[in-house]
Short mmCIF file of N, CA and C in Angstrom, two decimals:
data_model
loop_
_atom_site.label_atom_id
_atom_site.label_comp_id
_atom_site.label_asym_id
_atom_site.label_seq_id
_atom_site.Cartn_x
_atom_site.Cartn_y
_atom_site.Cartn_z
N MET K 157 -91.24 -39.50 -127.77
CA MET K 157 -91.87 -39.12 -129.03
C MET K 157 -92.10 -40.41 -129.83
N ASN K 158 -93.34 -40.61 -130.24
CA ASN K 158 -93.62 -41.83 -131.00
C ASN K 158 -93.09 -41.72 -132.43
N SER K 159 -93.07 -42.85 -133.12
CA SER K 159 -92.45 -42.88 -134.45
C SER K 159 -93.20 -42.02 -135.46
N LEU K 160 -94.52 -41.90 -135.32
CA LEU K 160 -95.29 -41.07 -136.25
C LEU K 160 -94.93 -39.59 -136.06
N ARG K 161 -94.86 -39.16 -134.81
CA ARG K 161 -94.46 -37.76 -134.54
C ARG K 161 -93.03 -37.51 -135.02
N ARG K 162 -92.15 -38.48 -134.79
CA ARG K 162 -90.77 -38.34 -135.23
C ARG K 162 -90.71 -38.17 -136.75
N ARG K 163 -91.52 -38.96 -137.45
CA ARG K 163 -91.57 -38.87 -138.91
C ARG K 163 -92.02 -37.48 -139.36
N TYR K 164 -93.09 -36.96 -138.72
CA TYR K 164 -93.57 -35.63 -139.10
C TYR K 164 -92.58 -34.54 -138.70
N LEU K 165 -91.87 -34.73 -137.59
CA LEU K 165 -90.86 -33.75 -137.20
C LEU K 165 -89.74 -33.70 -138.24
N LEU K 166 -89.25 -34.87 -138.66
CA LEU K 166 -88.19 -34.90 -139.66
C LEU K 166 -88.65 -34.29 -140.98
N LEU K 167 -89.86 -34.61 -141.41
CA LEU K 167 -90.38 -34.03 -142.65
C LEU K 167 -90.56 -32.52 -142.52
N PHE K 168 -91.07 -32.07 -141.37
CA PHE K 168 -91.24 -30.65 -141.12
C PHE K 168 -89.89 -29.93 -141.20
N LEU K 169 -88.88 -30.48 -140.52
CA LEU K 169 -87.56 -29.84 -140.53
C LEU K 169 -86.96 -29.84 -141.93
N LEU K 170 -87.16 -30.90 -142.68
CA LEU K 170 -86.66 -30.97 -144.05
C LEU K 170 -87.32 -29.90 -144.92
N PHE K 171 -88.65 -29.84 -144.89
CA PHE K 171 -89.37 -28.86 -145.72
C PHE K 171 -89.07 -27.44 -145.26
N LEU K 172 -89.01 -27.22 -143.96
CA LEU K 172 -88.68 -25.89 -143.44
C LEU K 172 -87.27 -25.50 -143.86
N GLY K 173 -86.34 -26.44 -143.79
CA GLY K 173 -84.97 -26.17 -144.22
C GLY K 173 -84.90 -25.78 -145.68
N VAL K 174 -85.66 -26.48 -146.52
CA VAL K 174 -85.70 -26.13 -147.94
C VAL K 174 -86.27 -24.73 -148.12
N GLU K 175 -87.32 -24.40 -147.39
CA GLU K 175 -87.91 -23.06 -147.48
C GLU K 175 -86.90 -21.99 -147.07
N VAL K 176 -86.18 -22.23 -145.98
CA VAL K 176 -85.19 -21.26 -145.51
C VAL K 176 -84.08 -21.10 -146.53
N LEU K 177 -83.60 -22.21 -147.08
CA LEU K 177 -82.55 -22.14 -148.10
C LEU K 177 -83.02 -21.36 -149.33
N ILE K 178 -84.27 -21.62 -149.74
CA ILE K 178 -84.83 -20.87 -150.88
C ILE K 178 -84.86 -19.38 -150.55
N ALA K 179 -85.35 -19.05 -149.36
CA ALA K 179 -85.48 -17.64 -148.97
C ALA K 179 -84.13 -16.94 -148.90
N LEU K 180 -83.12 -17.65 -148.43
CA LEU K 180 -81.80 -17.02 -148.24
C LEU K 180 -80.94 -16.99 -149.49
N PHE K 181 -81.05 -18.03 -150.33
CA PHE K 181 -80.05 -18.18 -151.38
C PHE K 181 -80.58 -18.22 -152.81
N VAL K 182 -81.87 -18.32 -152.99
CA VAL K 182 -82.41 -18.42 -154.35
C VAL K 182 -83.10 -17.11 -154.70
N HIS K 183 -82.64 -16.48 -155.76
CA HIS K 183 -83.21 -15.20 -156.18
C HIS K 183 -83.52 -15.26 -157.67
N ASP K 184 -84.37 -16.20 -158.02
CA ASP K 184 -84.73 -16.39 -159.42
C ASP K 184 -86.19 -16.00 -159.65
N ARG K 185 -86.70 -16.37 -160.79
CA ARG K 185 -88.09 -16.02 -161.12
C ARG K 185 -89.03 -17.21 -161.11
N PHE K 186 -88.54 -18.38 -160.65
CA PHE K 186 -89.43 -19.53 -160.58
C PHE K 186 -89.40 -20.21 -159.21
N ILE K 187 -88.23 -20.67 -158.78
CA ILE K 187 -88.16 -21.46 -157.55
C ILE K 187 -88.62 -20.64 -156.35
N ARG K 188 -88.05 -19.47 -156.18
CA ARG K 188 -88.41 -18.67 -155.00
C ARG K 188 -89.88 -18.25 -155.02
N PRO K 189 -90.38 -17.65 -156.09
CA PRO K 189 -91.76 -17.18 -156.03
C PRO K 189 -92.82 -18.29 -156.15
N TYR K 190 -92.52 -19.37 -156.85
CA TYR K 190 -93.55 -20.39 -157.07
C TYR K 190 -93.34 -21.63 -156.22
N LEU K 191 -92.20 -22.27 -156.32
CA LEU K 191 -91.96 -23.47 -155.53
C LEU K 191 -91.98 -23.14 -154.04
N GLY K 192 -91.43 -22.00 -153.68
CA GLY K 192 -91.47 -21.57 -152.29
C GLY K 192 -92.89 -21.47 -151.77
N ASP K 193 -93.80 -20.94 -152.57
CA ASP K 193 -95.20 -20.82 -152.16
C ASP K 193 -95.90 -22.18 -152.14
N VAL K 194 -95.55 -23.05 -153.05
CA VAL K 194 -96.14 -24.40 -153.04
C VAL K 194 -95.75 -25.10 -151.74
N LEU K 195 -94.51 -24.92 -151.30
CA LEU K 195 -94.02 -25.62 -150.11
C LEU K 195 -94.52 -25.04 -148.79
N VAL K 196 -95.04 -23.82 -148.81
CA VAL K 196 -95.55 -23.22 -147.57
C VAL K 196 -96.66 -24.07 -146.97
N VAL K 197 -97.56 -24.55 -147.79
CA VAL K 197 -98.70 -25.32 -147.29
C VAL K 197 -98.22 -26.61 -146.61
N PRO K 198 -97.35 -27.41 -147.24
CA PRO K 198 -96.85 -28.59 -146.53
C PRO K 198 -96.09 -28.27 -145.25
N VAL K 199 -95.35 -27.18 -145.21
CA VAL K 199 -94.61 -26.82 -143.98
C VAL K 199 -95.59 -26.61 -142.83
N VAL K 200 -96.63 -25.82 -143.06
CA VAL K 200 -97.62 -25.57 -142.01
C VAL K 200 -98.34 -26.86 -141.64
N TYR K 201 -98.72 -27.63 -142.63
CA TYR K 201 -99.41 -28.90 -142.41
C TYR K 201 -98.55 -29.85 -141.57
N LEU K 202 -97.28 -30.00 -141.93
CA LEU K 202 -96.40 -30.91 -141.19
C LEU K 202 -96.21 -30.45 -139.76
N PHE K 203 -96.14 -29.15 -139.54
CA PHE K 203 -96.06 -28.65 -138.16
C PHE K 203 -97.31 -29.05 -137.39
N LEU K 204 -98.47 -28.88 -137.99
CA LEU K 204 -99.71 -29.23 -137.30
C LEU K 204 -99.83 -30.73 -137.08
N ARG K 205 -99.25 -31.52 -137.97
CA ARG K 205 -99.27 -32.98 -137.77
C ARG K 205 -98.43 -33.39 -136.57
N LEU K 206 -97.48 -32.56 -136.16
CA LEU K 206 -96.76 -32.82 -134.91
C LEU K 206 -97.72 -32.76 -133.73
N LEU K 207 -98.70 -31.86 -133.81
CA LEU K 207 -99.69 -31.73 -132.74
C LEU K 207 -100.78 -32.79 -132.85
N PHE K 208 -101.11 -33.18 -134.07
CA PHE K 208 -102.17 -34.16 -134.34
C PHE K 208 -101.61 -35.27 -135.23
N PRO K 209 -100.76 -36.14 -134.68
CA PRO K 209 -100.06 -37.12 -135.52
C PRO K 209 -100.97 -38.13 -136.20
N THR K 210 -102.11 -38.43 -135.62
CA THR K 210 -103.00 -39.39 -136.29
C THR K 210 -103.83 -38.71 -137.36
N GLY K 211 -103.75 -37.40 -137.41
CA GLY K 211 -104.38 -36.65 -138.49
C GLY K 211 -105.81 -36.26 -138.22
N LEU K 212 -106.26 -35.35 -138.99
CA LEU K 212 -107.64 -34.90 -139.02
C LEU K 212 -108.03 -34.91 -140.50
N PRO K 213 -109.16 -35.48 -140.86
CA PRO K 213 -109.47 -35.65 -142.28
C PRO K 213 -109.53 -34.36 -143.08
N TRP K 214 -109.78 -33.26 -142.44
CA TRP K 214 -109.94 -31.98 -143.12
C TRP K 214 -108.71 -31.08 -143.00
N LEU K 215 -107.64 -31.56 -142.36
CA LEU K 215 -106.50 -30.70 -142.04
C LEU K 215 -105.82 -30.11 -143.28
N SER K 216 -105.57 -30.92 -144.29
CA SER K 216 -104.88 -30.39 -145.48
C SER K 216 -105.74 -29.33 -146.17
N ALA K 217 -107.05 -29.55 -146.22
CA ALA K 217 -107.94 -28.55 -146.82
C ALA K 217 -107.94 -27.27 -145.98
N ALA K 218 -107.96 -27.41 -144.66
CA ALA K 218 -107.98 -26.24 -143.78
C ALA K 218 -106.70 -25.42 -143.93
N VAL K 219 -105.56 -26.09 -144.00
CA VAL K 219 -104.28 -25.38 -144.15
C VAL K 219 -104.24 -24.66 -145.50
N THR K 220 -104.71 -25.33 -146.54
CA THR K 220 -104.74 -24.72 -147.88
C THR K 220 -105.64 -23.49 -147.88
N LEU K 221 -106.83 -23.62 -147.32
CA LEU K 221 -107.75 -22.47 -147.26
C LEU K 221 -107.19 -21.34 -146.40
N PHE K 222 -106.50 -21.69 -145.33
CA PHE K 222 -105.88 -20.67 -144.48
C PHE K 222 -104.84 -19.89 -145.28
N ALA K 223 -103.97 -20.59 -146.01
CA ALA K 223 -102.94 -19.93 -146.81
C ALA K 223 -103.59 -19.02 -147.85
N MET K 224 -104.65 -19.51 -148.48
CA MET K 224 -105.34 -18.70 -149.48
C MET K 224 -106.02 -17.50 -148.83
N GLY K 225 -106.51 -17.68 -147.62
CA GLY K 225 -107.13 -16.57 -146.89
C GLY K 225 -106.13 -15.48 -146.55
N VAL K 226 -104.93 -15.90 -146.15
CA VAL K 226 -103.87 -14.91 -145.87
C VAL K 226 -103.56 -14.13 -147.14
N GLU K 227 -103.48 -14.85 -148.27
CA GLU K 227 -103.20 -14.19 -149.55
C GLU K 227 -104.32 -13.20 -149.90
N LEU K 228 -105.56 -13.62 -149.73
CA LEU K 228 -106.68 -12.72 -150.01
C LEU K 228 -106.66 -11.52 -149.07
N GLY K 229 -106.21 -11.73 -147.84
CA GLY K 229 -106.05 -10.62 -146.91
C GLY K 229 -105.09 -9.57 -147.44
N GLN K 230 -104.08 -10.02 -148.19
CA GLN K 230 -103.14 -9.09 -148.79
C GLN K 230 -103.82 -8.19 -149.81
N ALA K 231 -104.82 -8.73 -150.51
CA ALA K 231 -105.54 -7.94 -151.51
C ALA K 231 -106.28 -6.77 -150.86
N PHE K 232 -106.64 -6.95 -149.58
CA PHE K 232 -107.40 -5.92 -148.88
C PHE K 232 -106.54 -5.15 -147.88
N GLY K 233 -105.22 -5.35 -147.94
CA GLY K 233 -104.32 -4.62 -147.05
C GLY K 233 -104.51 -4.99 -145.59
N LEU K 234 -104.68 -6.29 -145.31
CA LEU K 234 -104.97 -6.75 -143.95
C LEU K 234 -103.94 -6.27 -142.93
N VAL K 235 -102.66 -6.33 -143.28
CA VAL K 235 -101.62 -5.94 -142.32
C VAL K 235 -101.79 -4.47 -141.92
N GLU K 236 -102.19 -3.63 -142.85
CA GLU K 236 -102.43 -2.22 -142.53
C GLU K 236 -103.74 -2.04 -141.76
N LEU K 237 -104.78 -2.80 -142.16
CA LEU K 237 -106.06 -2.72 -141.46
C LEU K 237 -105.93 -3.11 -140.00
N LEU K 238 -105.04 -4.05 -139.72
CA LEU K 238 -104.81 -4.48 -138.33
C LEU K 238 -103.88 -3.53 -137.58
N GLY K 239 -103.34 -2.53 -138.28
CA GLY K 239 -102.44 -1.57 -137.65
C GLY K 239 -101.05 -2.14 -137.40
N LEU K 240 -100.68 -3.17 -138.18
CA LEU K 240 -99.39 -3.83 -137.97
C LEU K 240 -98.39 -3.54 -139.08
N GLY K 241 -98.74 -2.65 -139.99
CA GLY K 241 -97.89 -2.38 -141.15
C GLY K 241 -96.53 -1.81 -140.82
N HIS K 242 -96.39 -1.23 -139.66
CA HIS K 242 -95.11 -0.63 -139.28
C HIS K 242 -94.16 -1.66 -138.64
N ILE K 243 -94.62 -2.89 -138.45
CA ILE K 243 -93.80 -3.93 -137.81
C ILE K 243 -93.34 -4.92 -138.88
N PRO K 244 -92.05 -4.93 -139.19
CA PRO K 244 -91.55 -5.79 -140.27
C PRO K 244 -91.93 -7.26 -140.13
N PHE K 245 -91.93 -7.80 -138.92
CA PHE K 245 -92.29 -9.20 -138.71
C PHE K 245 -93.67 -9.50 -139.28
N PHE K 246 -94.65 -8.64 -139.00
CA PHE K 246 -96.01 -8.88 -139.48
C PHE K 246 -96.16 -8.61 -140.97
N ARG K 247 -95.36 -7.69 -141.49
CA ARG K 247 -95.38 -7.47 -142.94
C ARG K 247 -94.88 -8.71 -143.67
N ILE K 248 -93.89 -9.40 -143.10
CA ILE K 248 -93.39 -10.64 -143.69
C ILE K 248 -94.38 -11.78 -143.47
N LEU K 249 -94.86 -11.92 -142.24
CA LEU K 249 -95.76 -13.02 -141.89
C LEU K 249 -97.07 -12.97 -142.67
N LEU K 250 -97.70 -11.82 -142.72
CA LEU K 250 -98.99 -11.68 -143.39
C LEU K 250 -98.86 -11.28 -144.85
N GLY K 251 -97.71 -10.75 -145.22
CA GLY K 251 -97.50 -10.33 -146.60
C GLY K 251 -98.18 -9.01 -146.90
N THR K 252 -97.75 -8.41 -147.98
CA THR K 252 -98.31 -7.10 -148.34
C THR K 252 -98.71 -7.02 -149.81
N THR K 253 -98.34 -8.02 -150.61
CA THR K 253 -98.59 -7.95 -152.05
C THR K 253 -99.41 -9.15 -152.50
N PHE K 254 -100.61 -8.90 -152.98
CA PHE K 254 -101.48 -9.96 -153.47
C PHE K 254 -101.05 -10.40 -154.87
N ASP K 255 -101.14 -11.71 -155.12
CA ASP K 255 -100.83 -12.25 -156.44
C ASP K 255 -101.70 -13.48 -156.68
N TRP K 256 -102.44 -13.46 -157.79
CA TRP K 256 -103.29 -14.60 -158.13
C TRP K 256 -102.48 -15.89 -158.25
N ALA K 257 -101.26 -15.79 -158.73
CA ALA K 257 -100.41 -16.98 -158.89
C ALA K 257 -100.13 -17.63 -157.54
N ASP K 258 -100.05 -16.84 -156.48
CA ASP K 258 -99.83 -17.40 -155.15
C ASP K 258 -100.98 -18.30 -154.74
N LEU K 259 -102.20 -17.89 -155.08
CA LEU K 259 -103.36 -18.74 -154.76
C LEU K 259 -103.24 -20.09 -155.45
N LEU K 260 -102.80 -20.08 -156.70
CA LEU K 260 -102.62 -21.33 -157.44
C LEU K 260 -101.50 -22.17 -156.82
N CYS K 261 -100.45 -21.53 -156.35
CA CYS K 261 -99.35 -22.26 -155.70
C CYS K 261 -99.83 -22.92 -154.41
N TYR K 262 -100.61 -22.21 -153.62
CA TYR K 262 -101.14 -22.79 -152.38
C TYR K 262 -102.06 -23.96 -152.69
N LEU K 263 -102.87 -23.81 -153.72
CA LEU K 263 -103.74 -24.90 -154.14
C LEU K 263 -102.91 -26.10 -154.58
N ALA K 264 -101.86 -25.87 -155.33
CA ALA K 264 -100.97 -26.97 -155.76
C ALA K 264 -100.34 -27.65 -154.54
N GLY K 265 -99.91 -26.86 -153.57
CA GLY K 265 -99.35 -27.44 -152.34
C GLY K 265 -100.36 -28.29 -151.61
N GLY K 266 -101.60 -27.84 -151.55
CA GLY K 266 -102.66 -28.61 -150.91
C GLY K 266 -102.96 -29.90 -151.66
N LEU K 267 -102.96 -29.82 -152.98
CA LEU K 267 -103.21 -31.03 -153.78
C LEU K 267 -102.07 -32.04 -153.62
N LEU K 268 -100.84 -31.56 -153.57
CA LEU K 268 -99.71 -32.46 -153.33
C LEU K 268 -99.81 -33.13 -151.96
N LEU K 269 -100.28 -32.39 -150.98
CA LEU K 269 -100.50 -32.98 -149.66
C LEU K 269 -101.52 -34.10 -149.73
N ARG K 270 -102.63 -33.83 -150.39
CA ARG K 270 -103.69 -34.85 -150.50
C ARG K 270 -103.17 -36.09 -151.21
N LEU K 271 -102.38 -35.89 -152.28
CA LEU K 271 -101.82 -37.04 -152.98
C LEU K 271 -100.86 -37.82 -152.08
N GLY K 272 -100.04 -37.10 -151.35
CA GLY K 272 -99.10 -37.75 -150.45
C GLY K 272 -99.80 -38.51 -149.33
N GLU K 273 -100.83 -37.93 -148.78
CA GLU K 273 -101.58 -38.60 -147.73
C GLU K 273 -102.36 -39.79 -148.26
N ALA K 274 -102.86 -39.70 -149.48
CA ALA K 274 -103.60 -40.82 -150.07
C ALA K 274 -102.68 -42.00 -150.31
N ARG K 275 -101.43 -41.74 -150.59
CA ARG K 275 -100.45 -42.81 -150.85
C ARG K 275 -99.91 -43.43 -149.58
N ARG K 276 -100.04 -42.72 -148.48
CA ARG K 276 -99.50 -43.19 -147.19
C ARG K 276 -100.34 -44.34 -146.66
N PRO K 277 -99.70 -45.43 -146.26
CA PRO K 277 -100.47 -46.53 -145.69
C PRO K 277 -101.12 -46.12 -144.38
N SER K 278 -102.30 -46.58 -144.14
CA SER K 278 -103.05 -46.21 -142.93
C SER K 278 -102.51 -46.86 -141.68
#
């Protein structure tokens, strides 16, 4: 594993660990619903950077749009439309409750990614 992949693996595990800790132990009205959603975009992005360590110029935007698309799918009951509503895994993965604030959180996560990548030496 090259040093760039190792770096993204460590960052992915760190961010994923924070997300898991938030999900398991934080039951408040700010960190879990907002910070947790902001961090979802970097977690997915960092995982994909393991596959594409040199990066793709549009990757952070694509991950952000994907997260927002999943959220919009919740507005239309996507999990039920796909016939997966009876399977708890898919209800968690795709979500069931739309919230405009989640879209803003995903956008914030995407913007933080862009800032972080802009600061990273080439």
